[in-house]
């Protein structure tokens, strides 16, 4: 099968059962995306599929053969610098997923997408808004308190 | 996971060989395949069929393609303007990442989150017909209070479907059109079948007729976000001269199907738009409830949410 990851085309010979997460980690050596739960419940495996954030653990690689995929290894975004500046992590396990998710989320905000907090989507990005929009990413270390200002700062750039 | 073949569907005529399944966003099916609960021999990917558009129907209302992603539907300007209940229900479901993959068709056909169903090693009449229903005596805190049977007390977990059933949506398939209210079954003595669809019947779109009423969705869950409903209410209502002249109500997480509350609607029409009427209407609907040991709390919960949502819509 053919996967386009971070702008590079790869020809892989893998079983159809392979999830996108396993293809990235086990076959392409891109170990940034993490396997937390493997069931869509934690967000550690978040990558960008055609620019949209998704859980790579619930996606079959074979179904995404011509879709551009961006992993944390291919991200260059203010969110990364702000996470570092604000200590938006402790162990770092959830961090690649948090950052990919935040990048996708800020794009959703810029397109005016609503959330369960702001129904018109036009509110400035309040902390409540960031928490709701980032609820698909859990952090076992509970480093949320520093992630929220990191994302707020990145959003302002 | 059991091995399978993969192919993309090339037209919308449906049809599947025995053992094959349609794959949309995969957020439920792939999960159940990993758990060994779903064991298809073949996957037919329906995400490349161009069923990903929302269009206006000539007679008013919207046609939502089966492949429209939940996030795109929630953000659609016409959905937000005319059907806030639908946008709110979608935004209350799952997470940003999951909504980006989840489709309209897949969301309707997602399977129960009953923990025994999701554990292939456990008995369960839904995944192993005839093996029994451990939930009835076991963990059923989040299972059904309405329309269950001795064979299964599962709930349908979708938020979107609750809004759509309140909106009188119609499901178009490769074979026919079915009112959404009739798509999902009650479990009866055949809980393995969630819906009336035949094997290989492809959902192509969902039609939502014009509403013309203010509407809202309210969901109660164990944490503030990224959790399935413990109880939810979709409502639309209009009041004139202090009386309810039109109302739609549906309950989520209470039954094997999104529960249209027709008895409550009937009880409300023409009544004063007061909290007393709202509570009485909820009671009328819930009179048939048969709660289990650990889920009777859903009765006051639904009752209070009905009153809160209707007060919000009519005040
Ligand atoms: C952690 C987690 C939390 C969640 N929280 C919520 C929540 O709070 N609220 C909520 O409502 N949902 C929630 N979900 C469920 C999610 O909404 C569903 O998994 C999703 O909507 C399914 O859509 P899909 O396109 O991914 O379906 P798939 O997984 O691809 O398919 C699901 C089923 O539908 C069938 N199917 C798909 N498309 C068609 C078609 N066009 N015609 C016929 N059959 C078809 C498939 O064969 C399969 O049986 C959650 C899921 C997870 C993993
Ligand atoms: S409630 Fe239904 S799905 Fe759950 S264990 Fe019983 S039969 Fe299975
Ligand atoms: S590993 Fe994918 S969501 Fe947890
Ligand atoms: S920093 Fe450790 S899990 Fe989030």
Coordinates of C-alpha atoms and ligand atoms in Angstrom, one line a residue:
Chain A
X1 CA 0.0 0.0 0.0
X2 CA 0.9 3.6 -0.5
X3 CA 1.1 6.1 2.3
X4 CA 1.9 9.8 2.0
X5 CA 3.4 10.9 5.3
X6 CA 4.9 14.3 6.0
X7 CA 5.2 14.9 2.3
X8 CA 7.0 11.7 1.6
X9 CA 5.5 8.8 -0.3
X10 CA 6.0 5.3 1.1
X11 CA 5.4 2.0 -0.5
X12 CA 4.5 -0.5 2.3
X13 CA 3.8 -4.2 2.2
X14 CA 1.6 -4.6 5.3
X15 CA -1.5 -6.6 6.4
X16 CA -4.9 -4.9 5.8
X17 CA -5.4 -5.2 9.6
X18 CA -2.7 -2.6 10.2
X19 CA -3.9 0.6 11.8
X20 CA -2.5 3.9 10.7
X21 CA -0.9 4.2 14.1
X22 CA 0.9 0.9 13.8
X23 CA 1.9 1.6 10.2
X24 CA 3.5 4.9 11.3
X25 CA 5.2 3.5 14.4
X26 CA 6.1 -0.1 13.4
X27 CA 6.7 0.2 9.7
X28 CA 7.8 3.8 9.1
X29 CA 9.7 4.4 12.4
X30 CA 7.7 7.5 13.1
X31 CA 7.2 6.9 16.9
X32 CA 6.0 10.4 17.7
X33 CA 2.3 9.4 17.7
X34 CA 1.8 7.3 20.8
X35 CA -0.4 4.3 21.6
X36 CA -2.2 5.1 24.8
X37 CA -5.5 3.2 24.8
X38 CA -5.7 1.9 21.1
X39 CA -9.5 2.5 21.3
X40 CA -10.1 6.2 20.6
X41 CA -10.3 7.1 24.2
X42 CA -7.2 9.1 24.9
X43 CA -5.9 11.1 21.9
X44 CA -2.3 10.0 22.3
X45 CA -2.3 8.8 18.7
X46 CA -3.6 12.0 17.2
X47 CA -2.3 12.9 13.7
X48 CA -3.5 15.2 10.9
X49 CA -5.3 13.5 8.0
X50 CA -5.6 16.0 5.2
X51 CA -5.0 18.7 7.8
X52 CA -7.8 17.4 10.2
X53 CA -7.0 15.9 13.5
X54 CA -8.0 12.2 13.9
X55 CA -7.2 9.2 16.2
X56 CA -4.8 7.1 14.1
X57 CA -5.5 4.0 16.3
X58 CA -9.1 3.6 14.9
X59 CA -8.1 4.2 11.2
X60 CA -7.0 1.4 8.9
X61 CA -3.9 2.4 7.0
X62 CA -5.2 0.7 3.8
X63 CA -8.2 3.1 3.8
X64 CA -6.0 6.2 3.6
X65 CA -3.8 5.4 0.7
X66 CA -3.8 8.8 -1.0
X67 CA -4.6 11.1 1.9
X68 CA -1.8 13.4 3.0
X69 CA -0.9 12.5 6.6
X70 CA 1.0 14.8 9.0
X71 CA 2.6 13.4 12.2
X72 CA 4.2 15.3 15.0
X73 CA 7.5 14.7 13.1
X74 CA 6.2 16.9 10.3
X75 CA 4.6 19.7 12.4
X76 CA 6.2 23.1 12.7
X77 CA 3.9 25.3 14.5
X78 CA 3.8 28.0 17.3
X79 CA 2.0 25.4 19.5
X80 CA 5.2 23.5 19.9
X81 CA 7.2 26.5 21.1
X82 CA 4.5 27.5 23.5
X83 CA 4.2 24.0 25.0
X84 CA 8.0 24.2 25.7
X85 CA 7.8 27.8 27.0
X86 CA 4.9 27.0 29.4
X87 CA 6.0 23.5 30.5
X88 CA 2.8 22.1 29.0
X89 CA 3.9 18.5 29.9
X90 CA 5.4 16.3 32.5
X91 CA 6.3 12.9 31.2
X92 CA 5.6 13.9 27.6
X93 CA 3.8 10.8 26.6
X94 CA 0.6 12.6 25.6
X95 CA 2.4 15.6 24.2
X96 CA 2.7 14.7 20.5
X97 CA -1.0 14.0 20.4
X98 CA -1.8 17.1 22.4
X99 CA 0.2 19.2 19.9
X100 CA -1.3 17.7 16.8
X101 CA -4.7 18.0 18.3
X102 CA -4.1 21.7 19.2
X103 CA -2.9 22.4 15.6
X104 CA -6.0 20.8 14.2
X105 CA -8.2 22.5 16.7
X106 CA -6.8 26.0 16.0
X107 CA -7.5 25.4 12.3
X108 CA -11.1 24.4 13.2
X109 CA -11.5 27.7 15.2
X110 CA -10.1 29.7 12.3
X111 CA -12.8 28.2 10.1
X112 CA -15.5 29.3 12.5
X113 CA -16.5 25.8 13.7
X114 CA -18.6 25.9 16.8
X115 CA -18.1 23.8 20.0
X116 CA -20.3 22.7 22.8
X117 CA -19.1 25.8 24.7
X118 CA -19.5 28.5 22.1
X119 CA -22.4 27.8 19.9
X120 CA -21.8 30.6 17.4
X121 CA -18.1 29.8 17.1
X122 CA -17.3 33.5 17.2
X123 CA -16.2 33.8 20.8
X124 CA -12.5 34.5 21.5
X125 CA -10.8 31.4 22.5
X126 CA -11.6 31.3 26.2
X127 CA -10.0 28.8 28.6
X128 CA -13.4 27.0 28.8
X129 CA -13.4 26.8 25.1
X130 CA -9.8 25.4 24.9
X131 CA -10.7 22.8 27.5
X132 CA -13.8 21.6 25.7
X133 CA -12.1 21.6 22.3
X134 CA -9.1 19.7 23.6
X135 CA -11.2 17.2 25.6
X136 CA -10.3 14.4 23.2
X137 CA -6.7 14.4 24.6
X138 CA -6.2 13.0 28.1
X139 CA -3.0 13.6 30.2
X140 CA -2.3 11.1 32.9
X141 CA 0.2 13.6 34.5
X142 CA -2.6 16.2 34.6
X143 CA -0.4 18.9 32.9
X144 CA -3.6 20.6 31.6
X145 CA -3.0 23.7 33.7
X146 CA 0.0 24.7 31.6
X147 CA -1.3 23.4 28.3
X148 CA -4.2 25.8 28.4
X149 CA -2.1 29.0 28.4
X150 CA 0.3 27.5 25.9
X151 CA -2.5 27.0 23.5
X152 CA -4.0 30.4 24.3
X153 CA -0.7 32.0 23.4
X154 CA -0.2 30.0 20.3
X155 CA -3.7 31.0 19.1
X156 CA -2.8 34.6 19.5
X157 CA 0.1 34.3 17.0
Chain B
X1 CA -8.2 -9.1 14.8
X2 CA -9.5 -11.6 12.3
X3 CA -8.1 -11.1 8.8
X4 CA -10.2 -9.6 6.1
X5 CA -10.1 -8.3 2.5
X6 CA -10.5 -4.6 1.7
X7 CA -12.1 -2.9 -1.2
X8 CA -13.7 0.4 -2.0
X9 CA -17.4 0.5 -3.0
X10 CA -17.8 1.8 -6.5
X11 CA -21.6 2.6 -6.5
X12 CA -24.5 3.2 -4.2
X13 CA -26.5 0.1 -5.0
X14 CA -25.4 -1.6 -1.8
X15 CA -25.3 -5.4 -1.6
X16 CA -22.7 -7.4 0.3
X17 CA -21.7 -11.0 0.4
X18 CA -22.3 -12.9 3.7
X19 CA -19.7 -11.9 6.2
X20 CA -18.8 -8.6 4.6
X21 CA -19.4 -5.2 6.2
X22 CA -19.4 -1.6 5.1
X23 CA -16.6 0.6 6.5
X24 CA -17.2 4.3 7.0
X25 CA -15.1 6.3 9.5
X26 CA -14.3 3.1 11.3
X27 CA -14.5 4.7 14.7
X28 CA -16.9 2.0 15.9
X29 CA -16.3 -0.9 13.5
X30 CA -12.5 -0.9 13.8
X31 CA -12.8 -0.7 17.6
X32 CA -15.2 -3.7 17.7
X33 CA -12.9 -5.6 15.3
X34 CA -10.0 -5.1 17.6
X35 CA -12.1 -6.4 20.4
X36 CA -13.1 -9.5 18.5
X37 CA -16.8 -8.5 18.7
X38 CA -17.1 -7.7 15.0
X39 CA -15.4 -10.3 12.7
X40 CA -16.1 -9.4 9.1
X41 CA -14.3 -11.3 6.3
X42 CA -14.4 -8.3 4.0
X43 CA -14.6 -4.6 4.4
X44 CA -16.2 -2.4 1.7
X45 CA -15.2 1.2 2.2
X46 CA -18.1 3.5 1.5
X47 CA -16.2 6.8 2.1
X48 CA -15.3 7.3 -1.6
X49 CA -18.9 7.3 -2.9
X50 CA -19.3 11.1 -2.9
X51 CA -22.0 10.8 -0.2
X52 CA -20.4 13.7 1.6
X53 CA -22.7 16.6 0.8
X54 CA -25.4 18.5 2.6
X55 CA -28.0 19.8 0.1
X56 CA -31.3 21.7 0.4
X57 CA -34.3 19.7 -0.6
X58 CA -36.7 21.4 -3.1
X59 CA -39.6 21.3 -0.7
X60 CA -37.5 22.6 2.1
X61 CA -35.3 20.8 4.6
X62 CA -31.9 19.2 4.1
X63 CA -30.5 16.0 2.6
X64 CA -27.5 14.9 4.6
X65 CA -25.2 12.5 2.8
X66 CA -24.4 9.3 4.7
X67 CA -20.7 10.1 4.4
X68 CA -20.9 13.6 5.8
X69 CA -18.5 13.8 8.8
X70 CA -20.1 14.6 12.2
X71 CA -17.8 17.7 12.5
X72 CA -18.7 19.1 9.1
X73 CA -22.4 18.5 9.8
X74 CA -22.2 20.3 13.2
X75 CA -20.5 23.3 11.6
X76 CA -22.8 23.5 8.6
X77 CA -24.4 27.0 8.4
X78 CA -27.9 25.7 7.6
X79 CA -27.8 23.1 10.4
X80 CA -26.7 25.7 12.9
X81 CA -29.3 28.2 11.7
X82 CA -32.4 25.9 11.3
X83 CA -31.6 22.8 13.5
X84 CA -29.5 23.9 16.5
X85 CA -30.7 20.7 18.2
X86 CA -28.7 18.7 15.6
X87 CA -25.6 20.8 15.8
X88 CA -25.6 20.7 19.6
X89 CA -26.2 17.0 19.7
X90 CA -23.2 16.4 17.4
X91 CA -21.0 18.7 19.3
X92 CA -21.9 17.0 22.6
X93 CA -20.7 13.7 21.2
X94 CA -17.3 12.0 21.3
X95 CA -14.2 14.3 20.7
X96 CA -13.0 16.7 17.9
X97 CA -10.8 13.9 16.5
X98 CA -13.6 11.3 16.5
X99 CA -16.1 13.7 15.0
X100 CA -13.7 14.4 12.1
X101 CA -13.9 10.7 11.1
X102 CA -17.4 9.7 12.2
X103 CA -20.0 9.8 9.5
X104 CA -23.8 10.2 9.5
X105 CA -24.5 6.6 8.4
X106 CA -21.9 5.2 10.8
X107 CA -23.2 7.2 13.7
X108 CA -26.7 5.9 13.2
X109 CA -25.5 2.4 13.1
X110 CA -23.0 2.5 15.9
X111 CA -23.5 -0.3 18.4
X112 CA -24.3 -0.2 22.1
X113 CA -21.6 0.5 24.6
X114 CA -22.9 -2.2 27.0
X115 CA -19.7 -3.5 28.5
X116 CA -20.7 -7.2 28.1
X117 CA -21.4 -6.6 24.4
X118 CA -18.0 -5.1 24.0
X119 CA -16.2 -8.0 25.7
X120 CA -16.2 -11.0 23.3
X121 CA -15.3 -13.3 26.2
X122 CA -18.6 -12.5 28.0
X123 CA -22.0 -14.0 27.4
X124 CA -24.3 -11.5 25.6
X125 CA -27.4 -12.1 23.5
X126 CA -26.4 -9.3 21.2
X127 CA -23.0 -10.7 20.2
X128 CA -23.7 -14.4 20.9
X129 CA -27.5 -15.0 20.6
X130 CA -28.8 -17.3 23.2
X131 CA -25.8 -16.9 25.6
X132 CA -27.8 -14.7 28.1
X133 CA -27.8 -11.2 29.3
X134 CA -25.4 -10.6 32.2
X135 CA -26.2 -6.9 32.3
X136 CA -29.7 -7.5 33.7
X137 CA -28.2 -8.6 37.0
X138 CA -24.7 -7.0 36.5
X139 CA -23.6 -3.6 35.4
X140 CA -26.6 -1.8 33.9
X141 CA -26.3 1.6 35.4
X142 CA -26.2 3.2 32.0
X143 CA -28.6 0.8 30.3
X144 CA -32.3 1.0 29.3
X145 CA -35.3 2.1 31.3
X146 CA -37.8 2.0 28.4
X147 CA -38.6 -0.7 25.8
X148 CA -36.1 -3.3 27.0
X149 CA -36.7 -7.1 27.1
X150 CA -35.6 -9.9 29.3
X151 CA -33.1 -10.7 26.6
X152 CA -31.4 -7.3 26.3
X153 CA -31.4 -4.0 28.2
X154 CA -28.9 -2.2 26.0
X155 CA -29.1 1.4 25.0
X156 CA -28.3 3.0 21.7
X157 CA -25.5 5.4 22.4
X158 CA -25.8 8.1 19.7
X159 CA -26.5 11.7 20.4
X160 CA -27.0 12.7 16.8
X161 CA -29.8 10.1 16.4
X162 CA -31.8 11.5 19.3
X163 CA -31.8 15.0 17.6
X164 CA -32.7 13.4 14.2
X165 CA -35.5 11.4 15.6
X166 CA -37.0 14.5 17.1
X167 CA -36.7 16.1 13.7
X168 CA -38.7 13.4 11.9
X169 CA -35.7 12.5 9.8
X170 CA -36.1 9.9 7.1
X171 CA -33.3 7.5 6.2
X172 CA -32.7 6.8 2.5
X173 CA -31.1 3.5 1.7
X174 CA -30.1 1.6 -1.5
X175 CA -33.5 0.0 -1.3
X176 CA -36.1 2.3 0.3
X177 CA -36.8 5.2 2.6
X178 CA -37.5 4.5 6.3
X179 CA -38.6 7.0 8.9
X180 CA -35.7 7.2 11.4
X181 CA -38.2 6.4 14.2
X182 CA -38.6 2.9 12.6
X183 CA -34.9 2.3 11.7
X184 CA -33.8 1.0 15.1
X185 CA -35.7 -1.9 16.7
X186 CA -36.5 -2.7 20.3
X187 CA -34.6 -5.8 21.4
X188 CA -37.5 -8.2 22.0
X189 CA -36.4 -11.8 21.6
X190 CA -33.8 -10.9 18.8
X191 CA -31.4 -8.4 20.3
X192 CA -28.7 -9.3 17.8
X193 CA -30.5 -7.0 15.3
X194 CA -30.2 -3.3 16.1
X195 CA -32.1 -2.1 13.1
X196 CA -34.5 -3.2 10.4
X197 CA -31.8 -2.9 7.7
X198 CA -31.1 -6.0 5.7
X199 CA -27.5 -7.2 5.2
X200 CA -25.9 -5.1 2.5
X201 CA -28.5 -2.3 2.6
X202 CA -26.5 0.9 2.2
X203 CA -27.6 4.1 3.9
X204 CA -27.1 6.8 1.3
X205 CA -28.6 9.9 3.0
X206 CA -30.8 11.2 5.7
X207 CA -33.5 13.8 5.0
X208 CA -34.5 16.3 7.6
X209 CA -37.8 18.1 6.9
X210 CA -38.2 21.8 7.7
X211 CA -38.7 22.5 11.5
X212 CA -39.5 26.1 12.0
X213 CA -39.4 25.8 15.8
X214 CA -36.7 26.8 18.3
X215 CA -34.8 23.6 19.3
X216 CA -32.1 22.5 21.7
X217 CA -30.2 19.4 22.9
X218 CA -29.2 18.8 26.5
X219 CA -26.9 15.9 27.5
X220 CA -26.1 14.6 31.0
X221 CA -22.9 12.6 31.4
X222 CA -20.4 11.5 34.0
X223 CA -17.8 14.1 33.0
X224 CA -18.1 17.4 31.3
X225 CA -16.9 16.3 27.9
X226 CA -15.9 13.3 25.9
X227 CA -18.3 10.8 27.5
X228 CA -21.4 9.0 26.4
X229 CA -24.8 10.3 27.6
X230 CA -26.3 9.0 30.8
X231 CA -29.5 10.7 29.7
X232 CA -30.2 13.3 27.1
X233 CA -33.1 15.2 25.7
X234 CA -33.7 16.7 22.2
X235 CA -36.5 19.2 22.1
X236 CA -38.2 21.8 19.9
X237 CA -41.2 23.8 21.0
X238 CA -43.3 26.9 20.3
X239 CA -45.6 28.7 22.7
X240 CA -48.4 31.1 21.8
X241 CA -50.6 32.9 24.4
X242 CA -48.8 31.0 27.1
X243 CA -49.7 27.6 25.7
X244 CA -47.6 25.0 23.9
X245 CA -48.8 24.9 20.3
X246 CA -46.1 22.7 18.9
X247 CA -43.5 20.4 20.5
X248 CA -41.0 17.6 19.7
X249 CA -39.3 15.6 22.3
X250 CA -36.8 12.7 22.2
X251 CA -34.8 11.0 24.9
X252 CA -31.3 9.5 24.5
X253 CA -29.5 6.7 26.5
X254 CA -32.8 5.3 27.8
X255 CA -33.6 2.6 25.3
X256 CA -32.4 0.3 22.5
X257 CA -33.3 3.1 20.1
X258 CA -33.4 6.9 20.1
X259 CA -36.7 7.4 22.0
X260 CA -39.2 9.7 20.4
X261 CA -41.5 10.8 23.3
X262 CA -44.8 10.9 21.5
X263 CA -46.8 10.4 24.7
X264 CA -45.2 13.4 26.3
X265 CA -45.7 15.5 23.2
X266 CA -49.4 14.6 23.1
X267 CA -49.7 15.4 26.8
X268 CA -48.2 18.9 26.3
X269 CA -50.0 20.1 23.2
X270 CA -52.3 22.9 24.2
X271 CA -51.2 22.9 27.8
X272 CA -49.8 26.0 29.6
X273 CA -46.1 26.4 29.1
X274 CA -45.2 25.8 32.7
X275 CA -42.8 23.7 34.6
X276 CA -45.7 21.7 36.0
X277 CA -46.9 20.8 32.5
X278 CA -43.4 19.9 31.4
X279 CA -42.9 17.6 34.4
X280 CA -46.3 16.0 33.9
X281 CA -45.6 15.4 30.2
X282 CA -42.3 13.7 31.1
X283 CA -44.1 11.6 33.7
X284 CA -46.7 10.5 31.1
X285 CA -43.9 9.2 28.9
X286 CA -42.0 7.6 31.7
X287 CA -45.0 5.8 33.1
X288 CA -44.0 2.8 31.0
X289 CA -40.5 2.8 32.4
X290 CA -39.1 -0.4 33.9
X291 CA -35.9 0.6 35.6
X292 CA -33.4 -1.9 36.8
X293 CA -31.7 -2.1 40.2
X294 CA -29.1 0.6 39.4
X295 CA -30.6 2.8 36.8
X296 CA -33.8 4.2 38.3
X297 CA -31.9 7.5 38.8
X298 CA -32.5 8.1 35.1
X299 CA -36.2 8.8 35.7
X300 CA -35.8 12.0 37.8
X301 CA -32.9 12.9 35.6
X302 CA -34.9 12.8 32.3
X303 CA -37.8 14.5 34.0
X304 CA -35.7 17.4 35.2
X305 CA -33.8 17.7 31.9
X306 CA -37.1 17.8 30.0
X307 CA -38.3 20.6 32.2
X308 CA -35.1 22.5 32.0
X309 CA -34.8 22.3 28.2
X310 CA -38.4 23.2 27.6
X311 CA -38.2 26.1 30.0
X312 CA -35.1 27.3 28.1
X313 CA -36.9 27.1 24.8
X314 CA -40.2 28.7 25.8
X315 CA -39.2 31.4 28.2
Ligands
LIG1 C1 -14.1 7.1 22.8 C2 -15.4 7.3 22.0 C3 -16.3 8.1 22.5 C4 -17.5 8.3 21.8 N1 -18.4 9.2 22.3 C5 -19.6 9.4 21.7 C6 -20.6 10.2 22.2 O1 -20.5 10.8 23.3 N2 -21.8 10.3 21.5 C7 -22.0 9.6 20.3 O2 -23.0 9.8 19.7 N3 -21.1 8.8 19.8 C8 -19.9 8.7 20.5 N4 -18.9 7.8 20.0 C9 -19.3 7.0 18.8 C10 -19.0 7.6 17.5 O3 -20.0 8.7 17.3 C11 -19.3 6.5 16.4 O4 -18.2 5.6 16.6 C12 -19.3 7.1 15.0 O5 -20.4 8.0 14.9 C13 -19.4 5.9 14.0 O6 -19.3 6.5 12.7 P1 -18.2 5.9 11.7 O7 -18.4 6.5 10.4 O8 -16.9 5.9 12.3 O9 -18.8 4.4 11.6 P2 -18.1 3.0 11.3 O10 -17.4 2.6 12.6 O11 -17.3 3.0 10.1 O12 -19.4 2.1 11.1 C14 -20.3 1.8 12.2 C15 -21.3 0.8 11.6 O13 -22.1 1.4 10.6 C16 -22.1 0.7 9.4 N5 -22.1 1.6 8.3 C17 -21.3 2.8 8.2 N6 -21.8 3.5 7.2 C18 -22.8 2.9 6.6 C19 -23.7 3.1 5.5 N7 -23.6 4.2 4.7 N8 -24.7 2.2 5.2 C20 -24.8 1.1 5.9 N9 -24.0 0.8 7.0 C21 -23.0 1.7 7.3 C22 -20.8 -0.1 9.5 O14 -20.8 -1.3 8.7 C23 -20.7 -0.4 11.0 O15 -21.5 -1.5 11.3 C24 -17.7 7.7 20.6 C25 -16.7 6.8 20.1 C26 -15.6 6.6 20.8 C27 -14.5 5.6 20.3
LIG2 S1 -27.9 -5.7 27.6 FE1 -27.9 -6.5 25.5 S2 -25.8 -6.0 24.8 FE2 -25.7 -5.9 27.1 S3 -25.2 -8.0 27.8 FE3 -27.4 -7.9 27.7 S4 -27.8 -8.8 25.7 FE4 -25.7 -8.1 25.6
LIG3 S1 -4.3 5.5 21.3 FE1 -5.7 6.3 19.9 S2 -7.0 7.4 21.2 FE2 -5.8 6.4 22.6
LIG4 S1 2.6 14.8 30.2 FE1 2.5 12.7 31.0 S2 0.6 12.0 30.1 FE2 0.5 14.1 29.6

